[in-house]
Coordinates of C-alpha atoms in Angstrom, one line a residue:
M54 CA -16.6 43.3 -28.0
R55 CA -13.0 42.1 -28.2
V56 CA -12.5 42.9 -24.5
F57 CA -15.5 40.7 -23.7
N58 CA -14.2 37.8 -25.8
M59 CA -10.8 38.0 -24.1
A60 CA -12.5 37.9 -20.7
Q61 CA -14.6 34.9 -21.7
E62 CA -11.5 33.1 -23.1
A63 CA -9.6 33.7 -19.9
T64 CA -12.6 32.4 -17.8
N65 CA -12.7 29.2 -19.8
K66 CA -9.0 28.6 -19.7
L67 CA -8.0 27.2 -16.3
I68 CA -4.2 27.0 -15.6
R69 CA -1.9 26.1 -12.7
E70 CA 0.9 28.6 -12.6
D71 CA 3.6 26.5 -10.8
F72 CA 4.5 24.3 -13.8
D73 CA 3.6 23.7 -17.4
A74 CA 2.0 20.3 -18.0
G75 CA 2.2 21.0 -21.7
P76 CA -0.7 20.9 -24.3
P77 CA -3.8 18.8 -23.6
S78 CA -2.9 15.1 -23.7
Y79 CA -5.5 12.3 -23.4
T80 CA -5.9 8.7 -24.6
E81 CA -9.1 6.6 -24.5
I82 CA -7.9 3.3 -23.0
I83 CA -11.3 1.6 -23.2
P84 CA -14.6 3.1 -24.3
G85 CA -15.4 5.9 -22.0
L86 CA -12.2 5.8 -19.9
F87 CA -9.6 8.5 -20.7
L88 CA -6.1 8.7 -19.3
G89 CA -4.6 12.2 -19.5
N90 CA -2.7 15.1 -18.1
L91 CA -3.7 18.2 -16.0
T92 CA -4.1 20.4 -19.0
A93 CA -6.7 18.0 -20.4
A94 CA -8.5 18.0 -17.1
T95 CA -8.8 21.9 -17.3
D96 CA -9.6 22.1 -21.0
I97 CA -13.3 23.1 -20.7
K98 CA -13.9 23.0 -24.4
W99 CA -12.6 19.4 -24.8
L100 CA -14.4 18.2 -21.6
K101 CA -17.6 19.4 -23.1
E102 CA -17.0 18.0 -26.5
A103 CA -16.0 14.6 -25.1
K104 CA -18.9 14.7 -22.7
V105 CA -16.6 13.9 -19.7
N106 CA -18.8 14.1 -16.6
Y107 CA -16.4 12.4 -14.1
I108 CA -12.8 13.3 -13.3
L109 CA -10.4 11.4 -11.0
T110 CA -7.4 13.5 -10.0
A111 CA -4.3 11.9 -8.6
D112 CA -2.0 14.9 -7.9
S113 CA -0.4 17.0 -5.2
C114 CA -3.1 19.7 -5.7
P115 CA -6.8 19.4 -6.5
L116 CA -8.4 20.9 -9.6
P117 CA -9.4 24.6 -9.5
R118 CA -12.8 25.1 -7.9
K119 CA -13.9 27.1 -10.8
I120 CA -14.0 24.1 -13.1
Q121 CA -17.2 22.9 -11.4
E122 CA -18.8 26.3 -11.8
L123 CA -18.2 26.0 -15.5
L124 CA -19.2 22.4 -15.7
P125 CA -22.0 22.0 -13.0
N126 CA -22.7 18.3 -14.0
L127 CA -19.1 17.3 -13.3
T128 CA -18.3 14.9 -10.5
I129 CA -14.7 15.0 -9.2
K130 CA -12.7 12.7 -7.0
Y131 CA -9.4 13.8 -5.6
V132 CA -6.5 11.6 -4.4
Q133 CA -3.7 13.6 -2.9
V134 CA -0.5 11.9 -3.9
T135 CA 3.0 12.9 -5.2
D136 CA 4.9 10.9 -7.8
M137 CA 7.3 9.3 -5.5
P138 CA 8.1 5.6 -5.2
R139 CA 7.3 5.5 -1.5
E140 CA 3.9 7.2 -1.8
D141 CA 0.8 5.1 -1.1
L142 CA -1.5 4.6 -4.0
L143 CA -2.4 1.0 -3.2
T144 CA -4.9 1.8 -0.5
H145 CA -6.7 4.1 -3.0
F146 CA -7.1 1.4 -5.7
E147 CA -10.5 0.2 -4.3
D148 CA -12.3 3.5 -4.0
S149 CA -10.8 4.6 -7.3
Y150 CA -12.1 1.5 -8.9
E151 CA -15.6 2.2 -7.6
F152 CA -15.5 5.8 -8.9
I153 CA -14.4 4.8 -12.4
D154 CA -16.8 1.8 -12.6
H155 CA -19.7 3.8 -11.4
A156 CA -19.2 6.4 -14.2
L157 CA -18.8 3.7 -16.9
Q158 CA -21.9 1.8 -15.7
L159 CA -23.8 5.1 -16.2
T160 CA -22.4 5.2 -19.7
D161 CA -20.7 8.4 -18.8
K162 CA -17.1 9.4 -19.8
V163 CA -14.4 9.5 -17.1
L164 CA -11.0 11.1 -17.2
V165 CA -8.3 9.8 -14.9
H166 CA -5.4 12.3 -14.8
C167 CA -2.3 13.3 -12.8
Y168 CA 0.1 16.1 -13.9
F169 CA 1.5 14.6 -17.0
G170 CA -0.7 11.5 -17.3
I171 CA 2.3 9.2 -17.1
S172 CA 2.7 7.7 -13.6
R173 CA 0.1 8.2 -10.9
S174 CA -3.0 8.2 -13.1
A175 CA -1.6 5.4 -15.3
T176 CA -1.2 3.3 -12.1
L177 CA -4.9 3.9 -11.1
V178 CA -6.1 3.0 -14.7
V179 CA -4.0 -0.2 -14.7
A180 CA -5.3 -1.2 -11.3
Y181 CA -8.9 -0.6 -12.5
L182 CA -8.4 -2.8 -15.6
M183 CA -6.7 -5.5 -13.6
K184 CA -9.6 -5.8 -11.2
K185 CA -12.4 -5.3 -13.8
Y186 CA -11.1 -8.0 -16.2
K187 CA -9.2 -10.2 -13.7
R188 CA -6.1 -9.8 -15.8
N189 CA -2.5 -10.0 -14.5
F190 CA -0.3 -6.9 -14.1
F191 CA 2.0 -7.6 -17.0
D192 CA -0.7 -8.0 -19.7
T193 CA -2.7 -5.1 -18.4
F194 CA 0.2 -2.8 -18.3
E195 CA 1.3 -3.7 -21.8
E196 CA -2.2 -3.0 -23.0
V197 CA -2.3 0.5 -21.5
K198 CA 1.3 1.2 -22.7
G199 CA 0.3 0.0 -26.2
K200 CA -2.3 2.8 -26.3
R201 CA -0.3 5.5 -24.5
P202 CA 3.3 4.5 -25.1
F203 CA 4.9 7.0 -22.7
V204 CA 3.1 5.8 -19.5
E205 CA 5.8 4.9 -17.0
P206 CA 4.7 4.5 -13.3
N207 CA 7.6 4.8 -10.9
A208 CA 9.1 1.6 -9.4
G209 CA 7.1 1.9 -6.2
F210 CA 3.8 2.1 -8.0
L211 CA 4.8 -0.9 -10.2
A212 CA 5.5 -2.9 -7.1
Q213 CA 2.1 -1.9 -5.6
L214 CA 0.4 -3.1 -8.7
K215 CA 2.1 -6.5 -8.5
L216 CA 1.1 -6.8 -4.8
Y217 CA -2.4 -5.9 -5.8
E218 CA -2.5 -8.8 -8.2
E219 CA -1.1 -11.1 -5.5
M220 CA -3.9 -10.1 -3.2
G221 CA -6.5 -11.0 -5.7
F222 CA -7.2 -7.4 -6.9
G223 CA -8.3 -6.3 -3.4
I224 CA -6.8 -5.5 0.0
D225 CA -5.8 -8.5 2.1
N226 CA -4.8 -7.4 5.6
T227 CA -3.4 -10.9 6.3
N228 CA -0.9 -10.7 3.5
V229 CA 2.6 -10.5 4.9
Q230 CA 3.9 -8.1 2.3
F231 CA 0.9 -5.8 2.6
K232 CA 1.6 -5.7 6.4
M233 CA 5.2 -4.7 5.7
Y234 CA 4.1 -2.2 3.1
K235 CA 1.8 -0.5 5.6
L236 CA 4.6 -0.4 8.2
Q237 CA 6.8 1.3 5.7
I238 CA 4.2 4.0 5.2
A239 CA 3.9 4.5 8.9
A240 CA 7.7 4.6 9.3
D241 CA 7.9 7.5 6.8
K242 CA 5.4 9.4 8.9
V243 CA 7.3 8.6 12.1
R244 CA 10.5 9.9 10.4
K245 CA 8.8 13.3 10.0
A246 CA 6.8 13.5 13.2
K247 CA 9.1 11.5 15.6
I248 CA 6.0 9.8 16.9
L249 CA 3.4 7.4 15.4
P250 CA 0.5 9.4 14.1
Q251 CA -3.0 8.5 15.4
T252 CA -4.0 7.7 11.8
C253 CA -1.6 4.7 11.9
A254 CA -2.8 3.4 15.3
E255 CA -4.5 0.4 13.5
L256 CA -1.1 -1.0 12.8
I257 CA -0.7 -1.8 16.5
K258 CA -2.0 -5.4 16.8
P259 CA -3.9 -6.6 19.9
D260 CA -1.9 -8.1 22.8
P261 CA -2.0 -11.9 22.0
A262 CA -2.2 -12.6 25.8
L263 CA -5.6 -10.8 26.1
A264 CA -8.7 -12.8 27.0
T265 CA -10.1 -14.5 23.9
V266 CA -12.4 -17.4 23.1
R267 CA -10.5 -18.3 19.9
P268 CA -6.8 -18.0 20.6
E269 CA -4.3 -19.0 18.0
P270 CA -2.8 -22.4 18.7
T271 CA 0.7 -21.4 18.0
V272 CA 2.3 -18.7 20.2
Y273 CA 5.6 -17.5 21.5
R274 CA 6.2 -17.1 25.3
C275 CA 8.7 -15.3 27.3
K276 CA 11.2 -18.0 28.3
K277 CA 11.5 -16.6 31.8
C278 CA 7.9 -16.1 32.9
R279 CA 5.9 -17.9 30.2
R280 CA 3.9 -14.8 29.3
I281 CA 2.6 -14.9 25.7
V282 CA 4.2 -12.2 23.6
A283 CA 3.3 -13.1 20.0
S284 CA 1.1 -15.4 18.0
A285 CA 2.1 -17.1 14.8
S286 CA 0.1 -14.6 12.7
N287 CA 2.2 -11.8 14.1
I288 CA 5.5 -13.1 12.6
L289 CA 6.8 -11.4 9.6
P290 CA 9.1 -14.0 7.9
H291 CA 12.1 -12.9 5.9
I292 CA 14.6 -14.6 3.6
P293 CA 18.3 -14.7 4.3
R294 CA 20.4 -11.9 2.8
E295 CA 17.4 -10.1 1.5
K296 CA 18.0 -6.3 1.3
Q297 CA 14.5 -5.2 2.1
I298 CA 12.4 -2.3 3.3
W299 CA 9.4 -3.9 1.6
R300 CA 9.3 -5.6 -1.8
H301 CA 7.0 -7.8 -3.7
I302 CA 7.3 -11.4 -2.6
S303 CA 5.1 -14.1 -4.2
S304 CA 2.5 -15.6 -1.9
K305 CA 4.0 -19.0 -2.6
R306 CA 7.0 -17.9 -0.5
T307 CA 4.9 -16.8 2.5
S308 CA 1.8 -19.0 2.6
K309 CA 3.5 -22.0 4.0
Q310 CA 4.8 -20.0 6.9
S311 CA 1.3 -19.1 8.0
K312 CA -0.1 -22.6 7.6
V313 CA 2.5 -24.7 9.4
S314 CA 1.8 -25.9 13.0
R315 CA 5.4 -26.7 13.8
D316 CA 8.0 -24.3 15.2
P317 CA 9.2 -22.2 12.3
L318 CA 12.6 -21.9 14.0
E319 CA 13.2 -25.6 13.4
P320 CA 14.7 -26.8 10.1
S321 CA 12.2 -26.9 7.3
K322 CA 11.0 -30.1 5.8
K323 CA 12.4 -31.1 2.4
E324 CA 9.2 -30.1 0.6
D325 CA 9.2 -26.7 2.3
Q326 CA 12.9 -26.1 1.4
Q327 CA 11.9 -26.5 -2.3
S328 CA 9.7 -23.4 -1.9
V329 CA 11.8 -21.1 0.3
E330 CA 13.9 -21.2 3.5
F331 CA 13.0 -18.4 6.0
C332 CA 15.7 -17.1 8.3
T333 CA 15.6 -18.4 11.8
K334 CA 18.1 -16.1 13.5
I335 CA 15.7 -13.3 14.4
L336 CA 11.9 -13.2 14.8
F337 CA 10.5 -10.0 13.2
V338 CA 7.0 -9.3 14.4
E339 CA 4.2 -6.8 13.9
P340 CA 4.0 -4.0 16.4
L341 CA 1.9 -5.2 19.4
A342 CA -0.1 -3.5 22.1
W343 CA 2.1 -4.7 24.9
M344 CA 5.0 -2.6 23.4
P345 CA 4.2 0.8 25.0
D346 CA 7.3 2.7 23.8
I347 CA 6.7 2.2 20.0
T348 CA 4.1 4.9 19.7
H349 CA 6.3 7.8 21.0
N350 CA 9.9 6.7 20.4
V351 CA 11.7 6.1 17.2
E352 CA 13.7 3.2 18.6
G353 CA 14.1 1.3 21.8
K354 CA 14.0 -2.0 23.7
L355 CA 11.2 -4.5 23.9
N356 CA 10.8 -5.8 27.4
C357 CA 8.5 -8.5 28.6
P358 CA 5.4 -6.7 30.1
K359 CA 5.3 -9.2 33.0
C360 CA 8.9 -9.8 34.2
G361 CA 10.7 -7.0 32.4
T362 CA 13.2 -9.3 30.6
K363 CA 14.6 -7.8 27.5
L364 CA 13.2 -9.8 24.6
G365 CA 14.3 -7.7 21.6
S366 CA 14.3 -4.2 20.2
F367 CA 12.5 -2.0 17.7
S368 CA 13.4 0.7 15.2
W369 CA 11.0 2.6 13.0
I370 CA 13.6 4.3 10.8
A371 CA 17.0 2.6 10.9
G372 CA 15.5 -0.9 11.1
S373 CA 17.6 -3.9 12.0
Q374 CA 20.4 -5.9 10.4
C375 CA 19.7 -9.6 10.9
P376 CA 22.8 -11.8 11.3
C377 CA 21.7 -13.5 8.1
G378 CA 22.5 -10.3 6.2
S379 CA 18.9 -9.2 5.7
K380 CA 18.0 -5.6 6.4
I381 CA 14.5 -5.1 7.7
A382 CA 13.0 -1.6 8.2
P383 CA 11.0 -0.8 10.2
A384 CA 11.8 -3.6 12.6
F385 CA 10.2 -5.0 15.7
Y386 CA 12.1 -8.2 16.7
L387 CA 12.3 -10.8 19.3
V388 CA 15.5 -12.7 20.0
P389 CA 14.8 -16.5 19.5
S390 CA 16.8 -17.4 22.6
K391 CA 14.5 -15.2 24.8
V392 CA 11.3 -16.9 23.8
D393 CA 9.8 -20.4 23.5
W394 CA 7.5 -21.7 20.8
S395 CA 4.3 -23.4 22.0
N396 CA 1.4 -25.0 20.1
V397 CA -0.8 -25.7 23.1
V398 CA -3.0 -22.8 24.2
Q399 CA -6.0 -22.9 26.5
N400 CA -9.4 -21.8 25.2
V401 CA -9.2 -18.7 27.3
Q402 CA -6.1 -16.7 28.0
V403 CA -5.9 -14.1 30.8
T404 CA -3.8 -11.0 30.6
V405 CA -1.1 -10.9 33.2

């Protein structure tokens, strides 16, 4: 009889042998939403008592399969992520929100956990509450910390939460800082693989000289052959002396850059200067389809696809040091003296 009880106890106690996450730790942040550690997520007795039917795991390893055998009504979502500042949690905020909100709307209980319940899972819970109640990052974070005092997302996750707030609690693919954020993620993969993975192919923007019925009115042309090489929306503005891989910059500092119809290389008007002055020494741009070498080389030159004139350079890893003192990485840049700005574009552009 004792042997049977020991076997049953071992079956109900799920552990991961690599580390010790400590005793079960969980906090109910709002009714039905628990934030906790791995031990709580594998505590079958507590999960049953608390009637937790949904678990969101943000960890380097998924939960043991056996947990669903012991709890057949359990629904699990797994986000594979390590607790490192350069890890991407931001692109998981939306589907994590849907998972948590679906559970709560069914009046079920949901546990969001990582290994210790301090950084990754706390970030996802803060992101959920920000979107759900349309509250700013600071107030939401303080609320969560007030209930679970030792939560402490790493600096990268905190910056992602601030960017999430700036984008209106969603993903805005036109946001300059989000573009730079995605490029950094791709650069980390290039650093490991030495080529751009196919999963990052969407970062390569269409050639602005391709045929289109709605071309952007503001473009940059090769000074020698007049071939269009970039549109205004492809420009990634930066601030002089900014030491940057990517960081949170308020939309107030970037919105004017995308709305102006004048050449951004010209001196800013007085009212623009009160907001921010962007550097005019180098034109950093998004990676574009006419740049053939960027998918299989770590760094190289950017030559005009029509006349072959060198227009600039690119570097996925080392980036580029602008004469203004700003460090941008990854970097795809055009030298201003090699291109001309134009705000007159025909209704149809033909690739040449």
